[in-house]
Amino acid sequence: MKLRALKAAFPNTIPIMAGFFFIGITYGIYMRASGFPIIYPTIMSIIIFGGSLEFVAVEMLLSPFAPVSVFMMALLIQARHLFYGLSMLEKYKNTGFKKLYLVYGLCDESFSINYTANIPEGVDKSWFYFFVTMLNQSYWVIGATTGALIGSLFKFEIKGISFVMTAMFVVIFLDQWMKEKIHISAFIGIGASLVCLLIFGPNSFMLPTMIVILSILAIFKKPFSRLEVEK
Amino acid sequence: MTVTQHIITIALCSLATILTRSIPFLLFRENKETPEFIKYIGKFLPSAVFGMLVVYCLKDVNITAFPFGLPELVCILVTILLHLWKKQMIFSILGGSLLYILISYLL
Protein backbone atom coordinates (compact mmCIF):
# COMPACT_ATOMS: atom_id res chain seq x y z
CA MET A 1 0.00 0.00 0.00
CA LYS A 2 2.79 2.37 0.90
CA LEU A 3 4.90 1.49 -2.14
CA ARG A 4 1.94 2.07 -4.41
CA ALA A 5 1.33 5.49 -2.88
CA LEU A 6 5.02 6.36 -3.18
CA LYS A 7 5.01 5.38 -6.86
CA ALA A 8 1.95 7.54 -7.46
CA ALA A 9 3.34 10.46 -5.49
CA PHE A 10 6.86 10.64 -6.94
CA PRO A 11 6.09 11.83 -10.51
CA ASN A 12 4.07 14.71 -9.09
CA THR A 13 7.09 15.97 -7.19
CA ILE A 14 9.63 15.90 -10.05
CA PRO A 15 9.13 19.56 -11.02
CA ILE A 16 9.60 20.53 -7.38
CA MET A 17 12.81 18.49 -7.15
CA ALA A 18 14.70 20.70 -9.59
CA GLY A 19 13.57 23.91 -7.93
CA PHE A 20 14.22 22.72 -4.38
CA PHE A 21 17.65 21.34 -5.21
CA PHE A 22 18.64 24.61 -6.84
CA ILE A 23 17.26 26.97 -4.22
CA GLY A 24 18.32 24.61 -1.40
CA ILE A 25 21.90 24.47 -2.70
CA THR A 26 21.94 28.26 -3.02
CA TYR A 27 20.64 28.54 0.52
CA GLY A 28 23.29 26.18 1.88
CA ILE A 29 26.09 28.05 0.12
CA TYR A 30 24.70 31.36 1.36
CA MET A 31 24.56 30.09 4.95
CA ARG A 32 28.16 28.90 4.80
CA ALA A 33 29.30 32.10 3.08
CA SER A 34 27.67 34.01 5.94
CA GLY A 35 29.87 32.12 8.38
CA PHE A 36 27.46 29.61 9.94
CA PRO A 37 28.44 26.05 10.86
CA ILE A 38 27.80 23.38 8.27
CA ILE A 39 25.05 21.79 10.37
CA TYR A 40 22.86 24.95 10.49
CA PRO A 41 21.32 24.75 7.02
CA THR A 42 20.51 21.07 7.52
CA ILE A 43 18.85 21.62 10.88
CA MET A 44 17.01 24.73 9.72
CA SER A 45 15.69 23.05 6.59
CA ILE A 46 14.33 20.26 8.77
CA ILE A 47 12.78 22.25 11.58
CA ILE A 48 11.68 25.44 9.78
CA PHE A 49 11.05 24.01 6.30
CA GLY A 50 9.96 27.27 4.72
CA GLY A 51 12.24 28.63 2.01
CA SER A 52 11.55 32.37 2.20
CA LEU A 53 11.76 32.44 5.96
CA GLU A 54 14.99 30.44 6.01
CA PHE A 55 16.64 32.98 3.71
CA VAL A 56 15.42 35.85 5.87
CA ALA A 57 16.62 33.94 8.94
CA VAL A 58 20.20 34.21 7.64
CA GLU A 59 19.90 37.99 7.88
CA MET A 60 18.18 37.76 11.26
CA LEU A 61 20.95 35.54 12.64
CA LEU A 62 23.54 38.04 11.46
CA SER A 63 21.74 40.97 13.12
CA PRO A 64 21.50 41.80 16.83
CA PHE A 65 19.23 39.49 18.84
CA ALA A 66 15.60 40.68 18.52
CA PRO A 67 13.18 37.88 19.44
CA VAL A 68 9.93 39.89 19.19
CA SER A 69 10.76 41.24 15.77
CA VAL A 70 11.92 37.79 14.62
CA PHE A 71 8.73 36.10 15.75
CA MET A 72 6.45 38.71 14.25
CA MET A 73 8.33 38.74 10.98
CA ALA A 74 8.22 34.95 10.82
CA LEU A 75 4.46 35.02 11.42
CA LEU A 76 3.93 37.59 8.66
CA ILE A 77 6.12 35.77 6.14
CA GLN A 78 4.37 32.50 6.92
CA ALA A 79 0.84 33.94 7.23
CA ARG A 80 -0.11 32.61 3.80
CA HIS A 81 0.01 29.08 5.19
CA LEU A 82 -3.21 29.84 7.07
CA PHE A 83 -5.01 29.61 3.74
CA TYR A 84 -3.34 26.39 2.76
CA GLY A 85 -4.56 24.90 6.03
CA LEU A 86 -8.06 26.17 5.48
CA SER A 87 -8.11 24.69 1.98
CA MET A 88 -6.75 21.34 3.13
CA LEU A 89 -9.09 20.79 6.09
CA GLU A 90 -11.33 18.48 4.09
CA LYS A 91 -8.58 16.60 2.25
CA TYR A 92 -6.47 15.95 5.33
CA LYS A 93 -9.45 14.60 7.25
CA ASN A 94 -9.08 10.99 8.42
CA THR A 95 -5.37 10.78 7.70
CA GLY A 96 -4.63 9.44 11.18
CA PHE A 97 -1.24 9.95 12.79
CA LYS A 98 0.18 11.12 9.45
CA LYS A 99 -1.81 14.31 9.82
CA LEU A 100 0.76 15.69 12.26
CA TYR A 101 3.47 15.51 9.62
CA LEU A 102 1.16 16.63 6.80
CA VAL A 103 0.37 19.82 8.70
CA TYR A 104 4.00 20.30 9.74
CA GLY A 105 5.22 20.01 6.16
CA LEU A 106 2.48 22.06 4.50
CA CYS A 107 4.77 24.29 2.41
CA ASP A 108 3.67 26.14 -0.75
CA GLU A 109 4.69 23.31 -3.03
CA SER A 110 3.24 20.43 -1.01
CA PHE A 111 0.02 22.39 -0.81
CA SER A 112 -0.19 23.01 -4.53
CA ILE A 113 0.45 19.34 -5.38
CA ASN A 114 -1.80 17.83 -2.75
CA TYR A 115 -4.57 20.32 -3.40
CA THR A 116 -4.70 19.73 -7.15
CA ALA A 117 -3.53 16.11 -7.54
CA ASN A 118 -5.78 13.52 -9.10
CA ILE A 119 -4.98 10.52 -6.96
CA PRO A 120 -5.39 7.29 -8.96
CA GLU A 121 -8.03 4.77 -7.96
CA GLY A 122 -6.79 2.27 -5.39
CA VAL A 123 -4.03 4.50 -4.02
CA ASP A 124 -4.28 5.33 -0.35
CA LYS A 125 -4.83 9.08 -0.15
CA SER A 126 -3.25 9.68 3.20
CA TRP A 127 -0.03 7.89 2.18
CA PHE A 128 -0.03 9.77 -1.13
CA TYR A 129 -0.19 13.12 0.71
CA PHE A 130 2.42 11.88 3.14
CA PHE A 131 4.93 10.91 0.44
CA VAL A 132 4.44 14.12 -1.53
CA THR A 133 5.21 16.10 1.62
CA MET A 134 8.12 13.88 2.60
CA LEU A 135 9.71 13.84 -0.86
CA ASN A 136 9.46 17.62 -1.09
CA GLN A 137 11.07 18.08 2.27
CA SER A 138 13.84 15.61 1.47
CA TYR A 139 14.69 17.50 -1.74
CA TRP A 140 14.92 20.66 0.30
CA VAL A 141 17.04 19.15 3.07
CA ILE A 142 19.33 17.39 0.59
CA GLY A 143 19.70 20.61 -1.40
CA ALA A 144 20.52 22.71 1.67
CA THR A 145 23.01 20.13 2.96
CA THR A 146 24.67 19.80 -0.44
CA GLY A 147 24.92 23.58 -0.62
CA ALA A 148 26.51 23.69 2.82
CA LEU A 149 29.09 21.11 1.70
CA ILE A 150 29.80 22.98 -1.53
CA GLY A 151 30.04 26.20 0.48
CA SER A 152 32.67 24.62 2.67
CA LEU A 153 34.89 24.08 -0.36
CA PHE A 154 35.16 27.80 -0.96
CA LYS A 155 37.88 29.04 1.32
CA PHE A 156 37.37 32.56 0.01
CA GLU A 157 34.43 34.89 0.43
CA ILE A 158 31.85 34.86 -2.35
CA LYS A 159 31.19 38.53 -2.93
CA GLY A 160 27.60 39.48 -3.64
CA ILE A 161 26.12 36.05 -2.87
CA SER A 162 23.47 37.66 -0.66
CA PHE A 163 21.84 39.02 -3.80
CA VAL A 164 20.25 35.60 -4.42
CA MET A 165 17.79 36.46 -1.66
CA THR A 166 16.99 39.82 -3.23
CA ALA A 167 16.51 38.21 -6.64
CA MET A 168 14.31 35.51 -5.12
CA PHE A 169 11.98 37.99 -3.44
CA VAL A 170 11.90 40.21 -6.52
CA VAL A 171 10.71 37.20 -8.53
CA ILE A 172 8.11 36.17 -5.94
CA PHE A 173 6.93 39.78 -5.70
CA LEU A 174 6.68 40.01 -9.48
CA ASP A 175 4.69 36.75 -9.70
CA GLN A 176 2.32 38.12 -7.08
CA TRP A 177 2.11 41.45 -8.91
CA MET A 178 1.13 39.78 -12.18
CA LYS A 179 -1.71 37.96 -10.46
CA GLU A 180 -3.29 41.23 -9.39
CA LYS A 181 -5.44 43.86 -11.03
CA ILE A 182 -4.89 46.43 -8.28
CA HIS A 183 -1.49 46.83 -6.66
CA ILE A 184 -2.49 48.83 -3.62
CA SER A 185 -1.14 46.25 -1.17
CA ALA A 186 2.22 46.06 -2.95
CA PHE A 187 2.54 49.85 -2.70
CA ILE A 188 1.59 49.78 0.98
CA GLY A 189 4.28 47.17 1.65
CA ILE A 190 7.03 49.01 -0.20
CA GLY A 191 5.92 52.48 0.94
CA ALA A 192 5.67 51.56 4.62
CA SER A 193 9.05 49.82 4.55
CA LEU A 194 10.81 52.75 2.86
CA VAL A 195 9.32 55.34 5.22
CA CYS A 196 10.17 53.26 8.30
CA LEU A 197 13.66 52.54 6.94
CA LEU A 198 14.27 56.29 6.65
CA ILE A 199 12.95 56.99 10.14
CA PHE A 200 14.25 54.02 12.14
CA GLY A 201 17.33 52.96 10.18
CA PRO A 202 18.29 49.54 8.77
CA ASN A 203 18.58 47.71 12.10
CA SER A 204 15.22 48.47 13.64
CA PHE A 205 12.72 49.35 10.94
CA MET A 206 11.04 45.96 10.48
CA LEU A 207 8.86 45.90 13.57
CA PRO A 208 7.42 49.40 12.93
CA THR A 209 6.98 48.48 9.25
CA MET A 210 4.89 45.43 10.12
CA ILE A 211 2.78 47.41 12.57
CA VAL A 212 2.18 50.13 9.96
CA ILE A 213 1.21 47.59 7.28
CA LEU A 214 -1.21 45.74 9.55
CA SER A 215 -2.70 49.01 10.83
CA ILE A 216 -3.30 50.37 7.34
CA LEU A 217 -4.91 47.10 6.29
CA ALA A 218 -7.10 47.07 9.42
CA ILE A 219 -8.13 50.74 9.12
CA PHE A 220 -9.04 50.52 5.44
CA LYS A 221 -10.62 47.10 5.62
CA LYS A 222 -14.04 48.32 4.49
CA PRO A 223 -13.05 50.20 1.32
CA PHE A 224 -10.32 47.66 0.45
CA SER A 225 -12.64 44.69 0.88
CA ARG A 226 -14.82 46.00 -1.92
CA LEU A 227 -11.94 45.99 -4.41
CA GLU A 228 -11.49 43.18 -6.86
CA VAL A 229 -7.81 42.42 -6.41
CA GLU A 230 -7.20 39.23 -8.30
CA LYS A 231 -7.36 38.91 -12.06
CA MET B 1 24.72 36.72 18.75
CA THR B 2 25.55 33.78 20.99
CA VAL B 3 24.73 30.20 20.03
CA THR B 4 21.86 30.22 22.53
CA GLN B 5 20.44 33.28 20.79
CA HIS B 6 20.83 31.50 17.46
CA ILE B 7 18.86 28.58 18.83
CA ILE B 8 16.10 30.84 20.15
CA THR B 9 15.89 32.71 16.83
CA ILE B 10 15.66 29.47 14.84
CA ALA B 11 13.14 28.01 17.30
CA LEU B 12 10.93 31.11 17.00
CA CYS B 13 10.98 30.81 13.20
CA SER B 14 10.02 27.17 13.52
CA LEU B 15 7.26 27.92 16.04
CA ALA B 16 5.77 30.67 13.85
CA THR B 17 5.78 28.31 10.87
CA ILE B 18 4.13 25.50 12.81
CA LEU B 19 1.51 27.91 14.18
CA THR B 20 0.50 29.26 10.77
CA ARG B 21 0.29 25.76 9.36
CA SER B 22 -1.65 24.20 12.23
CA ILE B 23 -4.02 26.95 13.42
CA PRO B 24 -6.67 26.24 10.75
CA PHE B 25 -6.72 22.58 11.76
CA LEU B 26 -6.98 23.46 15.44
CA LEU B 27 -9.58 26.21 15.12
CA PHE B 28 -11.80 25.54 12.18
CA ARG B 29 -14.01 22.62 11.51
CA GLU B 30 -14.65 21.39 8.02
CA ASN B 31 -17.46 22.99 6.04
CA LYS B 32 -17.45 26.09 8.14
CA GLU B 33 -17.27 29.49 6.47
CA THR B 34 -13.78 31.09 6.58
CA PRO B 35 -13.83 34.17 8.84
CA GLU B 36 -14.11 37.35 6.80
CA PHE B 37 -11.02 38.97 8.28
CA ILE B 38 -8.88 35.96 7.35
CA LYS B 39 -10.15 36.13 3.78
CA TYR B 40 -9.39 39.83 3.63
CA ILE B 41 -5.88 39.43 5.04
CA GLY B 42 -5.30 36.55 2.63
CA LYS B 43 -6.06 38.77 -0.32
CA PHE B 44 -4.10 41.80 0.82
CA LEU B 45 -1.19 40.69 2.93
CA PRO B 46 1.04 38.66 0.55
CA SER B 47 1.93 41.52 -1.83
CA ALA B 48 2.67 43.85 1.06
CA VAL B 49 4.87 41.25 2.77
CA PHE B 50 6.87 40.43 -0.35
CA GLY B 51 7.26 44.14 -1.12
CA MET B 52 8.51 44.60 2.43
CA LEU B 53 10.96 41.71 2.01
CA VAL B 54 12.41 43.24 -1.15
CA VAL B 55 13.07 46.44 0.78
CA TYR B 56 14.46 44.36 3.68
CA CYS B 57 17.00 42.77 1.33
CA LEU B 58 18.13 46.22 0.22
CA LYS B 59 18.23 47.85 3.67
CA ASP B 60 22.02 48.11 3.82
CA VAL B 61 22.49 49.59 0.36
CA ASN B 62 24.03 53.05 0.63
CA ILE B 63 22.68 55.31 -2.10
CA THR B 64 24.68 58.35 -0.99
CA ALA B 65 28.12 56.94 -1.80
CA PHE B 66 29.68 55.12 -4.74
CA PRO B 67 28.26 52.99 -6.40
CA PHE B 68 25.00 54.63 -5.26
CA GLY B 69 22.97 51.42 -5.30
CA LEU B 70 23.34 51.20 -9.06
CA PRO B 71 24.48 47.54 -9.11
CA GLU B 72 21.37 46.56 -7.13
CA LEU B 73 19.11 48.61 -9.38
CA VAL B 74 20.58 47.18 -12.58
CA CYS B 75 20.51 43.58 -11.34
CA ILE B 76 16.93 43.88 -10.10
CA LEU B 77 15.89 45.24 -13.48
CA VAL B 78 17.72 42.39 -15.22
CA THR B 79 16.02 39.86 -12.91
CA ILE B 80 12.62 41.38 -13.71
CA LEU B 81 13.28 41.39 -17.47
CA LEU B 82 14.50 37.78 -17.41
CA HIS B 83 11.42 36.79 -15.46
CA LEU B 84 9.02 38.63 -17.77
CA TRP B 85 10.75 36.96 -20.69
CA LYS B 86 10.93 33.30 -19.63
CA LYS B 87 8.83 33.16 -16.44
CA GLN B 88 11.29 30.58 -15.08
CA MET B 89 12.09 31.29 -11.46
CA ILE B 90 15.48 29.55 -11.41
CA PHE B 91 16.59 31.23 -14.64
CA SER B 92 15.65 34.72 -13.40
CA ILE B 93 17.27 34.32 -9.97
CA LEU B 94 20.42 32.80 -11.42
CA GLY B 95 20.75 35.46 -14.13
CA GLY B 96 20.31 38.40 -11.78
CA SER B 97 22.54 36.96 -9.06
CA LEU B 98 25.42 35.94 -11.33
CA LEU B 99 25.44 39.43 -12.83
CA TYR B 100 25.51 40.91 -9.33
CA ILE B 101 28.36 38.65 -8.21
CA LEU B 102 30.28 39.55 -11.36
CA ILE B 103 29.78 43.28 -10.76
CA SER B 104 30.83 42.84 -7.10
CA TYR B 105 34.18 41.40 -8.23
CA LEU B 106 34.70 44.06 -10.89
CA LEU B 107 34.05 47.03 -8.59
Coordinates of C-alpha atoms in Angstrom, one line a residue:
Chain A
M1 CA 0.0 0.0 0.0
K2 CA 2.8 2.4 0.9
L3 CA 4.9 1.5 -2.1
R4 CA 1.9 2.1 -4.4
A5 CA 1.3 5.5 -2.9
L6 CA 5.0 6.4 -3.2
K7 CA 5.0 5.4 -6.9
A8 CA 2.0 7.5 -7.5
A9 CA 3.3 10.5 -5.5
F10 CA 6.9 10.6 -6.9
P11 CA 6.1 11.8 -10.5
N12 CA 4.1 14.7 -9.1
T13 CA 7.1 16.0 -7.2
I14 CA 9.6 15.9 -10.0
P15 CA 9.1 19.6 -11.0
I16 CA 9.6 20.5 -7.4
M17 CA 12.8 18.5 -7.1
A18 CA 14.7 20.7 -9.6
G19 CA 13.6 23.9 -7.9
F20 CA 14.2 22.7 -4.4
F21 CA 17.6 21.3 -5.2
F22 CA 18.6 24.6 -6.8
I23 CA 17.3 27.0 -4.2
G24 CA 18.3 24.6 -1.4
I25 CA 21.9 24.5 -2.7
T26 CA 21.9 28.3 -3.0
Y27 CA 20.6 28.5 0.5
G28 CA 23.3 26.2 1.9
I29 CA 26.1 28.0 0.1
Y30 CA 24.7 31.4 1.4
M31 CA 24.6 30.1 5.0
R32 CA 28.2 28.9 4.8
A33 CA 29.3 32.1 3.1
S34 CA 27.7 34.0 5.9
G35 CA 29.9 32.1 8.4
F36 CA 27.5 29.6 9.9
P37 CA 28.4 26.0 10.9
I38 CA 27.8 23.4 8.3
I39 CA 25.0 21.8 10.4
Y40 CA 22.9 25.0 10.5
P41 CA 21.3 24.8 7.0
T42 CA 20.5 21.1 7.5
I43 CA 18.9 21.6 10.9
M44 CA 17.0 24.7 9.7
S45 CA 15.7 23.1 6.6
I46 CA 14.3 20.3 8.8
I47 CA 12.8 22.3 11.6
I48 CA 11.7 25.4 9.8
F49 CA 11.1 24.0 6.3
G50 CA 10.0 27.3 4.7
G51 CA 12.2 28.6 2.0
S52 CA 11.6 32.4 2.2
L53 CA 11.8 32.4 6.0
E54 CA 15.0 30.4 6.0
F55 CA 16.6 33.0 3.7
V56 CA 15.4 35.9 5.9
A57 CA 16.6 33.9 8.9
V58 CA 20.2 34.2 7.6
E59 CA 19.9 38.0 7.9
M60 CA 18.2 37.8 11.3
L61 CA 20.9 35.5 12.6
L62 CA 23.5 38.0 11.5
S63 CA 21.7 41.0 13.1
P64 CA 21.5 41.8 16.8
F65 CA 19.2 39.5 18.8
A66 CA 15.6 40.7 18.5
P67 CA 13.2 37.9 19.4
V68 CA 9.9 39.9 19.2
S69 CA 10.8 41.2 15.8
V70 CA 11.9 37.8 14.6
F71 CA 8.7 36.1 15.8
M72 CA 6.5 38.7 14.2
M73 CA 8.3 38.7 11.0
A74 CA 8.2 34.9 10.8
L75 CA 4.5 35.0 11.4
L76 CA 3.9 37.6 8.7
I77 CA 6.1 35.8 6.1
Q78 CA 4.4 32.5 6.9
A79 CA 0.8 33.9 7.2
R80 CA -0.1 32.6 3.8
H81 CA 0.0 29.1 5.2
L82 CA -3.2 29.8 7.1
F83 CA -5.0 29.6 3.7
Y84 CA -3.3 26.4 2.8
G85 CA -4.6 24.9 6.0
L86 CA -8.1 26.2 5.5
S87 CA -8.1 24.7 2.0
M88 CA -6.8 21.3 3.1
L89 CA -9.1 20.8 6.1
E90 CA -11.3 18.5 4.1
K91 CA -8.6 16.6 2.2
Y92 CA -6.5 15.9 5.3
K93 CA -9.4 14.6 7.2
N94 CA -9.1 11.0 8.4
T95 CA -5.4 10.8 7.7
G96 CA -4.6 9.4 11.2
F97 CA -1.2 9.9 12.8
K98 CA 0.2 11.1 9.5
K99 CA -1.8 14.3 9.8
L100 CA 0.8 15.7 12.3
Y101 CA 3.5 15.5 9.6
L102 CA 1.2 16.6 6.8
V103 CA 0.4 19.8 8.7
Y104 CA 4.0 20.3 9.7
G105 CA 5.2 20.0 6.2
L106 CA 2.5 22.1 4.5
C107 CA 4.8 24.3 2.4
D108 CA 3.7 26.1 -0.7
E109 CA 4.7 23.3 -3.0
S110 CA 3.2 20.4 -1.0
F111 CA 0.0 22.4 -0.8
S112 CA -0.2 23.0 -4.5
I113 CA 0.5 19.3 -5.4
N114 CA -1.8 17.8 -2.7
Y115 CA -4.6 20.3 -3.4
T116 CA -4.7 19.7 -7.2
A117 CA -3.5 16.1 -7.5
N118 CA -5.8 13.5 -9.1
I119 CA -5.0 10.5 -7.0
P120 CA -5.4 7.3 -9.0
E121 CA -8.0 4.8 -8.0
G122 CA -6.8 2.3 -5.4
V123 CA -4.0 4.5 -4.0
D124 CA -4.3 5.3 -0.3
K125 CA -4.8 9.1 -0.1
S126 CA -3.2 9.7 3.2
W127 CA 0.0 7.9 2.2
F128 CA 0.0 9.8 -1.1
Y129 CA -0.2 13.1 0.7
F130 CA 2.4 11.9 3.1
F131 CA 4.9 10.9 0.4
V132 CA 4.4 14.1 -1.5
T133 CA 5.2 16.1 1.6
M134 CA 8.1 13.9 2.6
L135 CA 9.7 13.8 -0.9
N136 CA 9.5 17.6 -1.1
Q137 CA 11.1 18.1 2.3
S138 CA 13.8 15.6 1.5
Y139 CA 14.7 17.5 -1.7
W140 CA 14.9 20.7 0.3
V141 CA 17.0 19.2 3.1
I142 CA 19.3 17.4 0.6
G143 CA 19.7 20.6 -1.4
A144 CA 20.5 22.7 1.7
T145 CA 23.0 20.1 3.0
T146 CA 24.7 19.8 -0.4
G147 CA 24.9 23.6 -0.6
A148 CA 26.5 23.7 2.8
L149 CA 29.1 21.1 1.7
I150 CA 29.8 23.0 -1.5
G151 CA 30.0 26.2 0.5
S152 CA 32.7 24.6 2.7
L153 CA 34.9 24.1 -0.4
F154 CA 35.2 27.8 -1.0
K155 CA 37.9 29.0 1.3
F156 CA 37.4 32.6 0.0
E157 CA 34.4 34.9 0.4
I158 CA 31.8 34.9 -2.4
K159 CA 31.2 38.5 -2.9
G160 CA 27.6 39.5 -3.6
I161 CA 26.1 36.0 -2.9
S162 CA 23.5 37.7 -0.7
F163 CA 21.8 39.0 -3.8
V164 CA 20.2 35.6 -4.4
M165 CA 17.8 36.5 -1.7
T166 CA 17.0 39.8 -3.2
A167 CA 16.5 38.2 -6.6
M168 CA 14.3 35.5 -5.1
F169 CA 12.0 38.0 -3.4
V170 CA 11.9 40.2 -6.5
V171 CA 10.7 37.2 -8.5
I172 CA 8.1 36.2 -5.9
F173 CA 6.9 39.8 -5.7
L174 CA 6.7 40.0 -9.5
D175 CA 4.7 36.7 -9.7
Q176 CA 2.3 38.1 -7.1
W177 CA 2.1 41.4 -8.9
M178 CA 1.1 39.8 -12.2
K179 CA -1.7 38.0 -10.5
E180 CA -3.3 41.2 -9.4
K181 CA -5.4 43.9 -11.0
I182 CA -4.9 46.4 -8.3
H183 CA -1.5 46.8 -6.7
I184 CA -2.5 48.8 -3.6
S185 CA -1.1 46.3 -1.2
A186 CA 2.2 46.1 -2.9
F187 CA 2.5 49.8 -2.7
I188 CA 1.6 49.8 1.0
G189 CA 4.3 47.2 1.7
I190 CA 7.0 49.0 -0.2
G191 CA 5.9 52.5 0.9
A192 CA 5.7 51.6 4.6
S193 CA 9.1 49.8 4.6
L194 CA 10.8 52.7 2.9
V195 CA 9.3 55.3 5.2
C196 CA 10.2 53.3 8.3
L197 CA 13.7 52.5 6.9
L198 CA 14.3 56.3 6.6
I199 CA 12.9 57.0 10.1
F200 CA 14.3 54.0 12.1
G201 CA 17.3 53.0 10.2
P202 CA 18.3 49.5 8.8
N203 CA 18.6 47.7 12.1
S204 CA 15.2 48.5 13.6
F205 CA 12.7 49.3 10.9
M206 CA 11.0 46.0 10.5
L207 CA 8.9 45.9 13.6
P208 CA 7.4 49.4 12.9
T209 CA 7.0 48.5 9.3
M210 CA 4.9 45.4 10.1
I211 CA 2.8 47.4 12.6
V212 CA 2.2 50.1 10.0
I213 CA 1.2 47.6 7.3
L214 CA -1.2 45.7 9.5
S215 CA -2.7 49.0 10.8
I216 CA -3.3 50.4 7.3
L217 CA -4.9 47.1 6.3
A218 CA -7.1 47.1 9.4
I219 CA -8.1 50.7 9.1
F220 CA -9.0 50.5 5.4
K221 CA -10.6 47.1 5.6
K222 CA -14.0 48.3 4.5
P223 CA -13.0 50.2 1.3
F224 CA -10.3 47.7 0.5
S225 CA -12.6 44.7 0.9
R226 CA -14.8 46.0 -1.9
L227 CA -11.9 46.0 -4.4
E228 CA -11.5 43.2 -6.9
V229 CA -7.8 42.4 -6.4
E230 CA -7.2 39.2 -8.3
K231 CA -7.4 38.9 -12.1
Chain B
M1 CA 24.7 36.7 18.8
T2 CA 25.6 33.8 21.0
V3 CA 24.7 30.2 20.0
T4 CA 21.9 30.2 22.5
Q5 CA 20.4 33.3 20.8
H6 CA 20.8 31.5 17.5
I7 CA 18.9 28.6 18.8
I8 CA 16.1 30.8 20.2
T9 CA 15.9 32.7 16.8
I10 CA 15.7 29.5 14.8
A11 CA 13.1 28.0 17.3
L12 CA 10.9 31.1 17.0
C13 CA 11.0 30.8 13.2
S14 CA 10.0 27.2 13.5
L15 CA 7.3 27.9 16.0
A16 CA 5.8 30.7 13.8
T17 CA 5.8 28.3 10.9
I18 CA 4.1 25.5 12.8
L19 CA 1.5 27.9 14.2
T20 CA 0.5 29.3 10.8
R21 CA 0.3 25.8 9.4
S22 CA -1.6 24.2 12.2
I23 CA -4.0 26.9 13.4
P24 CA -6.7 26.2 10.8
F25 CA -6.7 22.6 11.8
L26 CA -7.0 23.5 15.4
L27 CA -9.6 26.2 15.1
F28 CA -11.8 25.5 12.2
R29 CA -14.0 22.6 11.5
E30 CA -14.7 21.4 8.0
N31 CA -17.5 23.0 6.0
K32 CA -17.4 26.1 8.1
E33 CA -17.3 29.5 6.5
T34 CA -13.8 31.1 6.6
P35 CA -13.8 34.2 8.8
E36 CA -14.1 37.4 6.8
F37 CA -11.0 39.0 8.3
I38 CA -8.9 36.0 7.4
K39 CA -10.1 36.1 3.8
Y40 CA -9.4 39.8 3.6
I41 CA -5.9 39.4 5.0
G42 CA -5.3 36.6 2.6
K43 CA -6.1 38.8 -0.3
F44 CA -4.1 41.8 0.8
L45 CA -1.2 40.7 2.9
P46 CA 1.0 38.7 0.5
S47 CA 1.9 41.5 -1.8
A48 CA 2.7 43.8 1.1
V49 CA 4.9 41.2 2.8
F50 CA 6.9 40.4 -0.3
G51 CA 7.3 44.1 -1.1
M52 CA 8.5 44.6 2.4
L53 CA 11.0 41.7 2.0
V54 CA 12.4 43.2 -1.1
V55 CA 13.1 46.4 0.8
Y56 CA 14.5 44.4 3.7
C57 CA 17.0 42.8 1.3
L58 CA 18.1 46.2 0.2
K59 CA 18.2 47.9 3.7
D60 CA 22.0 48.1 3.8
V61 CA 22.5 49.6 0.4
N62 CA 24.0 53.0 0.6
I63 CA 22.7 55.3 -2.1
T64 CA 24.7 58.4 -1.0
A65 CA 28.1 56.9 -1.8
F66 CA 29.7 55.1 -4.7
P67 CA 28.3 53.0 -6.4
F68 CA 25.0 54.6 -5.3
G69 CA 23.0 51.4 -5.3
L70 CA 23.3 51.2 -9.1
P71 CA 24.5 47.5 -9.1
E72 CA 21.4 46.6 -7.1
L73 CA 19.1 48.6 -9.4
V74 CA 20.6 47.2 -12.6
C75 CA 20.5 43.6 -11.3
I76 CA 16.9 43.9 -10.1
L77 CA 15.9 45.2 -13.5
V78 CA 17.7 42.4 -15.2
T79 CA 16.0 39.9 -12.9
I80 CA 12.6 41.4 -13.7
L81 CA 13.3 41.4 -17.5
L82 CA 14.5 37.8 -17.4
H83 CA 11.4 36.8 -15.5
L84 CA 9.0 38.6 -17.8
W85 CA 10.7 37.0 -20.7
K86 CA 10.9 33.3 -19.6
K87 CA 8.8 33.2 -16.4
Q88 CA 11.3 30.6 -15.1
M89 CA 12.1 31.3 -11.5
I90 CA 15.5 29.5 -11.4
F91 CA 16.6 31.2 -14.6
S92 CA 15.6 34.7 -13.4
I93 CA 17.3 34.3 -10.0
L94 CA 20.4 32.8 -11.4
G95 CA 20.7 35.5 -14.1
G96 CA 20.3 38.4 -11.8
S97 CA 22.5 37.0 -9.1
L98 CA 25.4 35.9 -11.3
L99 CA 25.4 39.4 -12.8
Y100 CA 25.5 40.9 -9.3
I101 CA 28.4 38.6 -8.2
L102 CA 30.3 39.5 -11.4
I103 CA 29.8 43.3 -10.8
S104 CA 30.8 42.8 -7.1
Y105 CA 34.2 41.4 -8.2
L106 CA 34.7 44.1 -10.9
L107 CA 34.0 47.0 -8.6

